[in-house]
Coordinates of C-alpha atoms and ligand atoms in Angstrom, one line a residue:
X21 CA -6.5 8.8 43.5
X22 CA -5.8 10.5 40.2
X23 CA -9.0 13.1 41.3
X24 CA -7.2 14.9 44.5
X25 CA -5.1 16.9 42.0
X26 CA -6.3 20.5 41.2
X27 CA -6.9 22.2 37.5
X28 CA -3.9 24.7 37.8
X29 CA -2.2 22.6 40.6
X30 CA 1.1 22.2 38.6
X31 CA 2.4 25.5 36.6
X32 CA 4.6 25.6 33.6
X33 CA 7.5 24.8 35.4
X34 CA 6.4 21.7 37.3
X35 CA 8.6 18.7 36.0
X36 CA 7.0 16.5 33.4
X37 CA 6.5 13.7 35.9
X38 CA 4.0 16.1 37.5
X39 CA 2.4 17.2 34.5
X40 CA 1.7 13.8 32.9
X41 CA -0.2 13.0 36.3
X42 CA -2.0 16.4 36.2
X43 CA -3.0 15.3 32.4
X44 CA -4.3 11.5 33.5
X45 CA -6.5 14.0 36.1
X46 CA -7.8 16.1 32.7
X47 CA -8.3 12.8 31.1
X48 CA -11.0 11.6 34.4
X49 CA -12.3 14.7 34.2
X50 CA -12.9 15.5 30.9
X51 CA -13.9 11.7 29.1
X52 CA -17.3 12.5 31.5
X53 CA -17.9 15.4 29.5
X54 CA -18.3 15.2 25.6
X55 CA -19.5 12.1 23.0
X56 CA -15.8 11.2 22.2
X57 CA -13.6 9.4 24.1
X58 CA -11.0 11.6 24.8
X59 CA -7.5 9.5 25.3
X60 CA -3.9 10.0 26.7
X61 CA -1.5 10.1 24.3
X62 CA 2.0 9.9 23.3
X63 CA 3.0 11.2 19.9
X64 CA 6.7 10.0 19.7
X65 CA 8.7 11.7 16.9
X66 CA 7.8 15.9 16.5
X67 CA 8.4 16.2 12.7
X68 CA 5.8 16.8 10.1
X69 CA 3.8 14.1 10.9
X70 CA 4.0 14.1 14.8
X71 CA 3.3 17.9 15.1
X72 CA 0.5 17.6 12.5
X73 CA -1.0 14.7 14.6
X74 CA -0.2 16.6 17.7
X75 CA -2.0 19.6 16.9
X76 CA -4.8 17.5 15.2
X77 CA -5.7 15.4 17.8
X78 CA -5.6 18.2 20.7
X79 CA -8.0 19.6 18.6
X80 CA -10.2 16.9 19.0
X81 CA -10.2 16.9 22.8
X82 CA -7.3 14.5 23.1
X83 CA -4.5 14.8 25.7
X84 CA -1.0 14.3 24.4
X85 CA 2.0 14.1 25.1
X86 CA 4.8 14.7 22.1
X87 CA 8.2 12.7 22.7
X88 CA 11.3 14.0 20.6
X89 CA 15.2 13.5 21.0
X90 CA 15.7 16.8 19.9
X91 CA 15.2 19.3 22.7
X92 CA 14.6 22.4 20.8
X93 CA 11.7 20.2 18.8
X94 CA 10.6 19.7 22.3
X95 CA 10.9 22.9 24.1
X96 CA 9.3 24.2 21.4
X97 CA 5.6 22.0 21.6
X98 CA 6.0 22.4 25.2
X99 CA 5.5 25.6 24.4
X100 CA 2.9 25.2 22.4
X101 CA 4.8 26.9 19.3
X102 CA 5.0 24.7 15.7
X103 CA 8.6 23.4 14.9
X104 CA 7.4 23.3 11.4
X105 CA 5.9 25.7 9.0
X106 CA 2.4 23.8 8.0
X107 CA -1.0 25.7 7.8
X108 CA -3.4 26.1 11.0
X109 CA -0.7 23.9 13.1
X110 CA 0.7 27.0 14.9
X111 CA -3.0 28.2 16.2
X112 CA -3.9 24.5 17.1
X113 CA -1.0 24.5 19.4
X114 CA -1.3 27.6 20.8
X115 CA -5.1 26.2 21.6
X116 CA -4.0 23.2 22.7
X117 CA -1.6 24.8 25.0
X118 CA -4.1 27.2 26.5
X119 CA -6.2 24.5 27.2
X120 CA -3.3 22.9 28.9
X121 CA -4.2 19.4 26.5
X122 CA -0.5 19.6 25.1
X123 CA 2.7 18.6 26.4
X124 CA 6.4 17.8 25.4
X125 CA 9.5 15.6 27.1
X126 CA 12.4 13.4 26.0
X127 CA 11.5 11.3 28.4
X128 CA 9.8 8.3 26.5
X129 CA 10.1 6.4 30.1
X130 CA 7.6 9.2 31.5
X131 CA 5.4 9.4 28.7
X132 CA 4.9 5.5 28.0
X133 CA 4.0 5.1 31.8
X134 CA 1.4 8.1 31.6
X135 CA -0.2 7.2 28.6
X136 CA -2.4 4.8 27.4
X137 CA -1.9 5.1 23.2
X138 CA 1.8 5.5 21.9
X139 CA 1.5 6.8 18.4
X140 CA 5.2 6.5 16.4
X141 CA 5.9 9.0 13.8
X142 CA 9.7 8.6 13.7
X143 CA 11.2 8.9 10.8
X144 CA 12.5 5.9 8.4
X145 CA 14.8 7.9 5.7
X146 CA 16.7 6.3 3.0
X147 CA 19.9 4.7 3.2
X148 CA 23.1 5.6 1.1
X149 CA 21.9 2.4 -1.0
X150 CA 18.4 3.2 -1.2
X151 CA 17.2 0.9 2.0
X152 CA 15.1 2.2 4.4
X153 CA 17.0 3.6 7.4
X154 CA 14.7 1.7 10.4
X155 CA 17.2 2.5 13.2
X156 CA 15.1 5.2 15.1
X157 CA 12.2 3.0 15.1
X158 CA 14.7 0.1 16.4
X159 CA 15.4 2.4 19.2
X160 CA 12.3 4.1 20.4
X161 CA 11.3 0.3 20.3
X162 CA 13.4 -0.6 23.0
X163 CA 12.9 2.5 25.0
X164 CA 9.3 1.7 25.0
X165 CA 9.9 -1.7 25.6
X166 CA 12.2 -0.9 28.8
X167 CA 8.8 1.7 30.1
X168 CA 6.7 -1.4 29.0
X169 CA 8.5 -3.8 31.6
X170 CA 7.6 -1.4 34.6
X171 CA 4.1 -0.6 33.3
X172 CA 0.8 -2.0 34.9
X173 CA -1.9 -1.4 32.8
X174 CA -2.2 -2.0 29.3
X175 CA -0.9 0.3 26.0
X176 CA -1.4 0.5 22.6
X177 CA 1.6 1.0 20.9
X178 CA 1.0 2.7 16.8
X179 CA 3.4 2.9 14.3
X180 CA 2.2 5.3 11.9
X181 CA 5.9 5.8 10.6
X182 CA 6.2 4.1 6.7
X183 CA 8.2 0.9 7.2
X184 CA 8.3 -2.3 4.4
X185 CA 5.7 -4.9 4.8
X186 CA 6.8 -7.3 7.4
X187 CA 8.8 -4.4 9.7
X188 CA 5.4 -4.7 12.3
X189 CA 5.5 -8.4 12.9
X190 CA 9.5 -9.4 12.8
X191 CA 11.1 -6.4 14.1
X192 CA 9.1 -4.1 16.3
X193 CA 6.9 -6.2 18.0
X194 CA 10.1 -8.6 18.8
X195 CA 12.1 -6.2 20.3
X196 CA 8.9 -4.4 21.9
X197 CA 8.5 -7.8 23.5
X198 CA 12.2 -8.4 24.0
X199 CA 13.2 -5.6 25.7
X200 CA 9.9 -5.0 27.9
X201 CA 10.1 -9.0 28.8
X202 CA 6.2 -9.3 27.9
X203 CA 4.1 -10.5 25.3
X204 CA 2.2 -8.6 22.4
X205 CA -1.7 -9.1 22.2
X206 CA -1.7 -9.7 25.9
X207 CA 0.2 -7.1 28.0
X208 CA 0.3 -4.6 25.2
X209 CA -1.7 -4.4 21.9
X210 CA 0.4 -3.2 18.7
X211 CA -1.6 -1.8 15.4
X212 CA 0.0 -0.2 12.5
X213 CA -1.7 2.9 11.1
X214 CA -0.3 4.1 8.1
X215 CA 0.0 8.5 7.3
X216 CA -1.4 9.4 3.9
X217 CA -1.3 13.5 5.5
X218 CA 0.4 15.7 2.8
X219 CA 2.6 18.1 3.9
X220 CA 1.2 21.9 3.0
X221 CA -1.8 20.7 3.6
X222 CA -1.4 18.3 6.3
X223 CA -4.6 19.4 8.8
X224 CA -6.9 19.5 5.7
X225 CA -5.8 15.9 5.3
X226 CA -5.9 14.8 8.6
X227 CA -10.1 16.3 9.0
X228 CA -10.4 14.7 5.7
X229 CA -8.1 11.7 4.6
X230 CA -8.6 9.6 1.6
X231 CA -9.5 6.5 4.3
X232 CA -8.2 5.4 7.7
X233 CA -6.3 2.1 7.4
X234 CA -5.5 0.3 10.8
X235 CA -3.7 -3.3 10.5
X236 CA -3.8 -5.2 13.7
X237 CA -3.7 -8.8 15.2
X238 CA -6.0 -7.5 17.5
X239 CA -9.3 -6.4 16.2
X240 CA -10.5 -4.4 19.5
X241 CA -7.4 -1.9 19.5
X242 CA -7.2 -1.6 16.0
X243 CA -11.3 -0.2 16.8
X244 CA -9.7 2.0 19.8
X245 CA -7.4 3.3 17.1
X246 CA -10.5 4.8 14.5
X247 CA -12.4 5.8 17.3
X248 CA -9.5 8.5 17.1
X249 CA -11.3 9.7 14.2
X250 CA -15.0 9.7 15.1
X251 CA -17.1 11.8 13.2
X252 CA -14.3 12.3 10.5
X253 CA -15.6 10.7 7.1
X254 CA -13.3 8.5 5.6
X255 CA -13.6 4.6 3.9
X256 CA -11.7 2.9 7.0
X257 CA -9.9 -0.3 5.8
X258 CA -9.1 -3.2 9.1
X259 CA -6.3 -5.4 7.6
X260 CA -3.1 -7.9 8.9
X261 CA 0.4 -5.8 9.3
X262 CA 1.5 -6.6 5.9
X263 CA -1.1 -5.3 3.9
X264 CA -1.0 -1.9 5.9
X265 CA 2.2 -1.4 5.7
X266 CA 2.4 -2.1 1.5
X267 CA -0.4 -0.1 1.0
X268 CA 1.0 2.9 1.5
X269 CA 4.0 1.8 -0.7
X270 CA 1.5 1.1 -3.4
X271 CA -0.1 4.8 -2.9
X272 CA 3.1 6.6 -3.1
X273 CA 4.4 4.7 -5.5
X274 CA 1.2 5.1 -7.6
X275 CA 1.7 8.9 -7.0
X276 CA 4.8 8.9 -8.1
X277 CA 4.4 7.3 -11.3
X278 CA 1.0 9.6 -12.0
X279 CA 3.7 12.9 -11.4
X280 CA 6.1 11.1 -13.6
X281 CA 3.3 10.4 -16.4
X282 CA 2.4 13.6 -16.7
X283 CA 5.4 15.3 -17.0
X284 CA 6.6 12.8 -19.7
X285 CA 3.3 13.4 -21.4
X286 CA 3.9 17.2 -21.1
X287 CA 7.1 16.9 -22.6
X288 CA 5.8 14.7 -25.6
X289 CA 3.0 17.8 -26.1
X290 CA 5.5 19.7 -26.4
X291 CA 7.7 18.4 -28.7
X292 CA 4.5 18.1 -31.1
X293 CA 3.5 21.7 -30.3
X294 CA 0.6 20.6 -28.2
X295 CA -0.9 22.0 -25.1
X296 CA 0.5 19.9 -22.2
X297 CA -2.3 21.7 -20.1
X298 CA -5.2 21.0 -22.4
X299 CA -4.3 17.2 -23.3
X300 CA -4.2 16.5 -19.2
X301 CA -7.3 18.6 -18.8
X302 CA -9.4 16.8 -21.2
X303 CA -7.4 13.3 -20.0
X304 CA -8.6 13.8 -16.4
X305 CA -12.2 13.9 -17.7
X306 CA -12.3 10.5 -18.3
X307 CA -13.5 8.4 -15.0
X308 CA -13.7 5.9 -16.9
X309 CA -11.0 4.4 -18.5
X310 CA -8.6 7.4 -16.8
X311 CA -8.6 8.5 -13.8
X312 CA -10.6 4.8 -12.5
X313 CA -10.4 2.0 -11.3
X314 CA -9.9 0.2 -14.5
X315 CA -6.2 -1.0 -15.4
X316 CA -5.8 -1.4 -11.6
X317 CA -5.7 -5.0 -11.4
X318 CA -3.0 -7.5 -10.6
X319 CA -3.1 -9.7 -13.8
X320 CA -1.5 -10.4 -17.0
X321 CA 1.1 -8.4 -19.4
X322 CA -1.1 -6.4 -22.1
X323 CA -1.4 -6.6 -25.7
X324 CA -3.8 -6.4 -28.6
X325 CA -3.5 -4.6 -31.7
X326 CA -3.2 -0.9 -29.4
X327 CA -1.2 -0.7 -26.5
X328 CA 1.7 -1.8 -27.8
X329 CA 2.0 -0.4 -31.3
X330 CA 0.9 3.2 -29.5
X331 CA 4.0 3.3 -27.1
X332 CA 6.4 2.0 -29.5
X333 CA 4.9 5.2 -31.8
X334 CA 5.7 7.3 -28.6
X335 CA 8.9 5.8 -27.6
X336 CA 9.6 6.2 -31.4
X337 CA 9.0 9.9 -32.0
X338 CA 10.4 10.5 -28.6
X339 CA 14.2 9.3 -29.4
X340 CA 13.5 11.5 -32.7
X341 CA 13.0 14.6 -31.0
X342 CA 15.2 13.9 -28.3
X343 CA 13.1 14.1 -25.4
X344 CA 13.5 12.0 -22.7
X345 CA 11.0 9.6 -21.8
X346 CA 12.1 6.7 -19.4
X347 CA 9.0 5.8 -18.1
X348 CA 7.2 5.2 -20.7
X349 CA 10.3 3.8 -22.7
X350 CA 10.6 1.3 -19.9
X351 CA 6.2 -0.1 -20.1
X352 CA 7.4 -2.3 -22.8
X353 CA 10.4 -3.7 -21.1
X354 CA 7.9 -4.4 -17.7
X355 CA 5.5 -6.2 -19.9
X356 CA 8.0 -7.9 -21.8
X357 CA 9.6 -9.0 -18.3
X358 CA 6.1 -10.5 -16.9
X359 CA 6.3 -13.0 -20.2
X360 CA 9.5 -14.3 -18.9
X361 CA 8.4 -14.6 -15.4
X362 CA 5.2 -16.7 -16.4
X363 CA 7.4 -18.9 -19.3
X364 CA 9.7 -18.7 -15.8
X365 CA 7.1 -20.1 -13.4
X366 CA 5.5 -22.7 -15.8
X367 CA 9.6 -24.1 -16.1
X368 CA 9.6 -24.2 -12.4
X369 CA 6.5 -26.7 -12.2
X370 CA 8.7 -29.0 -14.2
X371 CA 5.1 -29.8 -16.0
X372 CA 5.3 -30.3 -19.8
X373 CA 1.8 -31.1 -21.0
X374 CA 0.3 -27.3 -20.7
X375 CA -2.8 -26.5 -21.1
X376 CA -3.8 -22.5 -21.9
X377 CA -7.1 -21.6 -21.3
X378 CA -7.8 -17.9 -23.3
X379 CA -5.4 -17.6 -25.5
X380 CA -6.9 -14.1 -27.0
X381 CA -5.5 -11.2 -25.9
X382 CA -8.7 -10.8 -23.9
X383 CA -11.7 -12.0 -22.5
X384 CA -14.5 -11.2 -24.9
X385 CA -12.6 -10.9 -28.3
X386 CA -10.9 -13.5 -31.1
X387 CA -8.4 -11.0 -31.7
X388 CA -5.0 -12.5 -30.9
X389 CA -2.4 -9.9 -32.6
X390 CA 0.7 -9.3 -30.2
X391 CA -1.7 -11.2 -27.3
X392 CA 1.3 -12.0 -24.6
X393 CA -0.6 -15.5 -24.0
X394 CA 0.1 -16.7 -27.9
X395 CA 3.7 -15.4 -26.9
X396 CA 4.2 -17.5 -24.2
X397 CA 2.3 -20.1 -26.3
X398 CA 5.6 -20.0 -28.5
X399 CA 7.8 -20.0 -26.3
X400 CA 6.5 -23.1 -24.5
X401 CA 7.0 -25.5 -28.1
X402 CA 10.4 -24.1 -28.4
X403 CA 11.1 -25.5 -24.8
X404 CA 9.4 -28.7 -25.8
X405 CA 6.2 -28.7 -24.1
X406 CA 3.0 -30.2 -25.8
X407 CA 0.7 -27.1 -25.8
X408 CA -3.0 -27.5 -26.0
X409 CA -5.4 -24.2 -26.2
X410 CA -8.9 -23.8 -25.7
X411 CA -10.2 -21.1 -26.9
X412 CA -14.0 -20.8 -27.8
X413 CA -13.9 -17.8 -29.1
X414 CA -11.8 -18.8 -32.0
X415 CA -12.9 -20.4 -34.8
X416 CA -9.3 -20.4 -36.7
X417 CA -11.1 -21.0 -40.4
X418 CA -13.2 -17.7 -39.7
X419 CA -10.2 -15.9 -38.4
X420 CA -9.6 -13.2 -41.4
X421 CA -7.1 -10.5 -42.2
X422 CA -4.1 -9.5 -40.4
X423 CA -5.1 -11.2 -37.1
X424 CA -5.5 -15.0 -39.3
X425 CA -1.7 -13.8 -40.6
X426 CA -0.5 -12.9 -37.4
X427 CA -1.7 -16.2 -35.7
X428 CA -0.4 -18.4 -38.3
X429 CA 2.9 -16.8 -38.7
X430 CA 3.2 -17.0 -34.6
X431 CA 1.8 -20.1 -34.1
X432 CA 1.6 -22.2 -37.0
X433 CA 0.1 -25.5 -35.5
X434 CA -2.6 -23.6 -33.8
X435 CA -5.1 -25.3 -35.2
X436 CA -3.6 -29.2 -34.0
X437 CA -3.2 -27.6 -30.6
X438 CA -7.1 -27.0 -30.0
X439 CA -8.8 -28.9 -27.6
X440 CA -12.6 -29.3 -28.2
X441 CA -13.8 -28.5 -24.7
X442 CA -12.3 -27.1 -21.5
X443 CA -13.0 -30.8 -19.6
X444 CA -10.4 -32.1 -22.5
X445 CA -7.8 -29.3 -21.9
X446 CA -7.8 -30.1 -18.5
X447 CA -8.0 -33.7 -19.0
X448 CA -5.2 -34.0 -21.5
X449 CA -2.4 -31.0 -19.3
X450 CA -0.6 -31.5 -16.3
X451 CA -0.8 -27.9 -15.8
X452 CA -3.8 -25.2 -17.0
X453 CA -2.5 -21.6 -17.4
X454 CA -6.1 -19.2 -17.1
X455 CA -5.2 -16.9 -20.0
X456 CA -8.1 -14.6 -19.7
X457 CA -10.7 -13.4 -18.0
X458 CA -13.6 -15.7 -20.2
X459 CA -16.4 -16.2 -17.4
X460 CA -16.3 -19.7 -18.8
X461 CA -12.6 -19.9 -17.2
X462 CA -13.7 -19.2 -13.6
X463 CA -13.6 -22.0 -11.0
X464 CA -10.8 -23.8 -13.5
X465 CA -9.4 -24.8 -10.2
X466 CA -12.0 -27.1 -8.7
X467 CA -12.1 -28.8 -11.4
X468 CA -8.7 -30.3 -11.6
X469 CA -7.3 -33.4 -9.7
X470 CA -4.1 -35.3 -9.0
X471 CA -0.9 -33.7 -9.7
X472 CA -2.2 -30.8 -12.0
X473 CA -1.8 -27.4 -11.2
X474 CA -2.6 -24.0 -12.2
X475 CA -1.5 -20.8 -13.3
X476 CA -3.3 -18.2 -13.4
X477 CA -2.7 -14.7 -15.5
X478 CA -6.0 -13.5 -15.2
X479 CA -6.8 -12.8 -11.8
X480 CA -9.7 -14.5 -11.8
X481 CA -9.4 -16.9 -8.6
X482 CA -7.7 -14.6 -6.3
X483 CA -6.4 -17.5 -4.6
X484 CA -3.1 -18.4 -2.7
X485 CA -2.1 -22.1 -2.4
X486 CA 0.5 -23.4 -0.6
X487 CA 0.3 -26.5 -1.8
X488 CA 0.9 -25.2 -5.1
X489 CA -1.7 -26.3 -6.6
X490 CA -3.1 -22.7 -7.9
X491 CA -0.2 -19.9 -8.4
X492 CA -1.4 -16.4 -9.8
X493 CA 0.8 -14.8 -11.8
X494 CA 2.0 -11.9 -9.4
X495 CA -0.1 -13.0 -6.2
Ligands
LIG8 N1 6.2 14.0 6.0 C1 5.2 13.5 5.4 O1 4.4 14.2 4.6 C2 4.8 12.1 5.6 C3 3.5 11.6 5.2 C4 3.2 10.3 5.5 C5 4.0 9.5 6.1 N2 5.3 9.9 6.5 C6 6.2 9.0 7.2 O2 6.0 9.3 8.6 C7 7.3 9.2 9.3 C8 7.7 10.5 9.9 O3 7.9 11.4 8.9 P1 8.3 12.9 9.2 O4 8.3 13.6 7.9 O5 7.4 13.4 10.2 O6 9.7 12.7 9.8 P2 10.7 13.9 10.5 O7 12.1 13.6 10.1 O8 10.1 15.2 10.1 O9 10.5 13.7 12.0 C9 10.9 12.6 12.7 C10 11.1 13.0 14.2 O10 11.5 11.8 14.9 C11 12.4 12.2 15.9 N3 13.1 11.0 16.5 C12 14.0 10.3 15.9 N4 14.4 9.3 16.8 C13 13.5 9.4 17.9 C14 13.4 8.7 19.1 N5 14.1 7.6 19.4 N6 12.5 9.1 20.0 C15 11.7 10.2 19.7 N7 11.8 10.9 18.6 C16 12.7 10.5 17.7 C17 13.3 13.1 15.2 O11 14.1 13.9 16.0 C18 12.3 13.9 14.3 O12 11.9 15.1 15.0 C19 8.2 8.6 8.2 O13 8.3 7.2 8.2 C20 7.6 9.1 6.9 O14 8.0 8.3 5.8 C21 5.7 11.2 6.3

């Protein structure tokens, strides 16, 4: 039916009706033509990201139609003119225009029933109190929801906007299904598809992202969704909603905290009369230790005979010279507040009969000084637990120097409180904290029986449990 209409058949002024049909006609015509797929899509939301995305996939052959509330937004892509000021996004729409491969309504009715991809980049601000502001996305939920109910075939719907893990699964897809009377993964297929485009560069980004992340229930439209990006090289990650969706919390977050760094870093150079520049430079040289993957792993608070001592140096001359560091004033205070949560979670098992596996500071060392495990150690016998530690390499009559001072003035009765063998640590506790990452500590978990359980601060079983049998630390 769709191939009676005419290239041309409907001019500028035809009603959007009329156009969507003439671009379902493009899409017949065209998908015959190059390698790609080209789709029919519905960008909803014409700000940085929606325009970015408009222009960017028009440029890949796609047909789309953007969806806005604003009208000027909308007149404006219509006309294939940029309501924002990014590089190459003007000439991509005035391309895509030409090429009659662009469109724009407020008619999200219209659009959903043309098209067979809905792509949501509405925006989630903050909140007066710092929440994030998910009305829009409540809305254009519903509206697609209501264009849902009347539609035959089926649609993927994309939220590429940033919402809080969970936002996918317990409030859009509800009210997508509420409002449009049918049922997700069966009458229309919902992925989330997080944006990591910056802004001033934002079509450099898109050709080239760090990866392509798609988290679906529904493995074959999640795949529909990176065909989008054929040919474009990226690591492409296929995960649930949740992990999507905190992902790109984690990134910004992460980039946040890198800005942050280095500014409080510049300001300490510069209170010493150092070269902010030239300490970063030489800093980011490191792919080691720096700018790596190393560090980057849920696990335990640090300590040794370094970190600590360095940022209370830092925080130190910082307060002296008056320079204002919160940042890094605040590591301590994180790392002192993961302590409490483990003394916290080992409380909660109501177990008293702990056993810590690795009590160094870590794997690979007998160096206990300011280790956060001997800490917690100490705090357990002041709550009355019978602690037992296993920790081969220890030999507390070779221990020398400061470290053999350090444990006995922490720990006095370390030496009563060693168990001989790991199978007699977990034999005599009721619960085995994994203190380190000793390869000899791996697979503690299969090991143990009955009522025990374990805790571990080293990362090492990447488990969940619900029985609560294993608990990580912070997973
Ligand atoms: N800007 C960025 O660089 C960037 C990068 C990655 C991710 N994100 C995320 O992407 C989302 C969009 O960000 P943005 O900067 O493009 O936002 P924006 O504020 O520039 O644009 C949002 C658009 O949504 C429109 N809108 C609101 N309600 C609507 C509705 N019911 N129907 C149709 N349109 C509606 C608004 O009129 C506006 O044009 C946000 O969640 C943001 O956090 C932004």
């Amino acid at each position: 039916m769709m191939l009676k209409f005419q290239h041309g058949q409907y001019g500028r002024n035809a009603g959007i009706k009329e156009r969507l049909h003439l671009r379902l006609f493009l899409r017949c015509t065209r998908s015959h033509e190059g390698e790609n797929r080209i789709m029919n899509l519905s960008i909803f939301g014409l700000g940085y990201v929606g325009v970015v995305s408009v222009a960017c996939l028009a440029a890949r052959g796609h047909i789309i139609t953007g969806v806005d509330v604003n009208e000027e937004k909308v007149r404006l892509v219509d006309a294939g003119l940029s309501p924002i000021t990014e590089q190459d996004v003007p000439e991509l729409l005035a391309r895509a225009h030409k090429d009659k491969l662009i469109c724009a309504t407020t008619d999200a009715h219209a659009a959903i029933l043309a098209t067979d991809m809905a792509i949501i980049c509405i925006g989630t601000p903050s909140m007066e109190n710092g929440s994030l502001d998910i009305r829009h996305i409540e809305s254009v939920a519903s509206s697609i929801g209501l264009a849902l109910a009347q539609k035959k075939g089926k649609t993927i719907i994309v939220l590429r906007s940033t919402v809080l893990p969970g936002t996918t699964q317990d409030t859009f897809i509800p009210l997508l299904e509420k409002t449009s009377g049918k049922k997700n993964n069966q009458d229309f297929f919902t992925v989330y598809h997080p944006e990591f485009l910056r802004e001033g560069s934002a079509v450099a980004d898109f050709n080239s992202p760090p990866k392509i992340i798609v988290g679906t229930a529904h493995q074959e439209s999640g795949m529909l969704v990176l065909e989008l990006y054929n040919g474009i090289s990226a690591p492409q990650f296929v995960t649930d909603f949740p992990t999507a969706e905190m992902v790109k919390y984690a990134d910004n977050a992460f980039h946040a905290v890198k800005i942050t760094f280095a500014n409080e870093i510049g300001l300490l150079c510069k209170s010493f009369g150092v070269s902010a520049h030239q300490v970063m430079d030489i800093f980011r040289q490191d792919k080691k230790l720096n700018i790596s993957g190393t560090y980057l792993s849920p696990g335990f608070a640090f300590g040794g005979s370094c970190l600590p001592k360095d940022l209370r140096a830092l925080d130190y001359a910082a307060r002296n010279a008056r320079v204002e560091v919160p940042m890094l004033n605040s590591v301590l205070e994180s790392n002192r507040a993961q302590i409490r949560g483990a003394v916290e979670l080992i409380m909660e098992t109501g177990k008293k009969k702990i056993g810590i596996a690795g009590i160094s500071f870590k794997a690979g060392t007998d160096d206990v000084r300011e280790s956060p495990m001997l800490e917690v150690a100490g705090i357990l016998l002041e709550k009355k637990c019978e602690v037992r530690i296993f920790e081969p390499l220890i030999d507390p009559d070779k221990l020398l120097g400061v470290n053999r001072e350090y444990l006995e003035k922490r720990l006095p009765g370390f030496k009563r409180m060693l168990a001989g063998s790991l199978d007699e640590l977990i034999d005599k506790s009721e619960l085995v904290i994994i203190g380190n990452r000793n390869p000899l500590f791996a697979g503690i978990t299969g090991k143990i029986s009955g009522a025990k359980q374990v805790l571990d601060c080293a990362g090492f079983e990447r488990m969940t449990d619900e029985t609560r049998r294993y608990t990580g630390i912070c997973w």
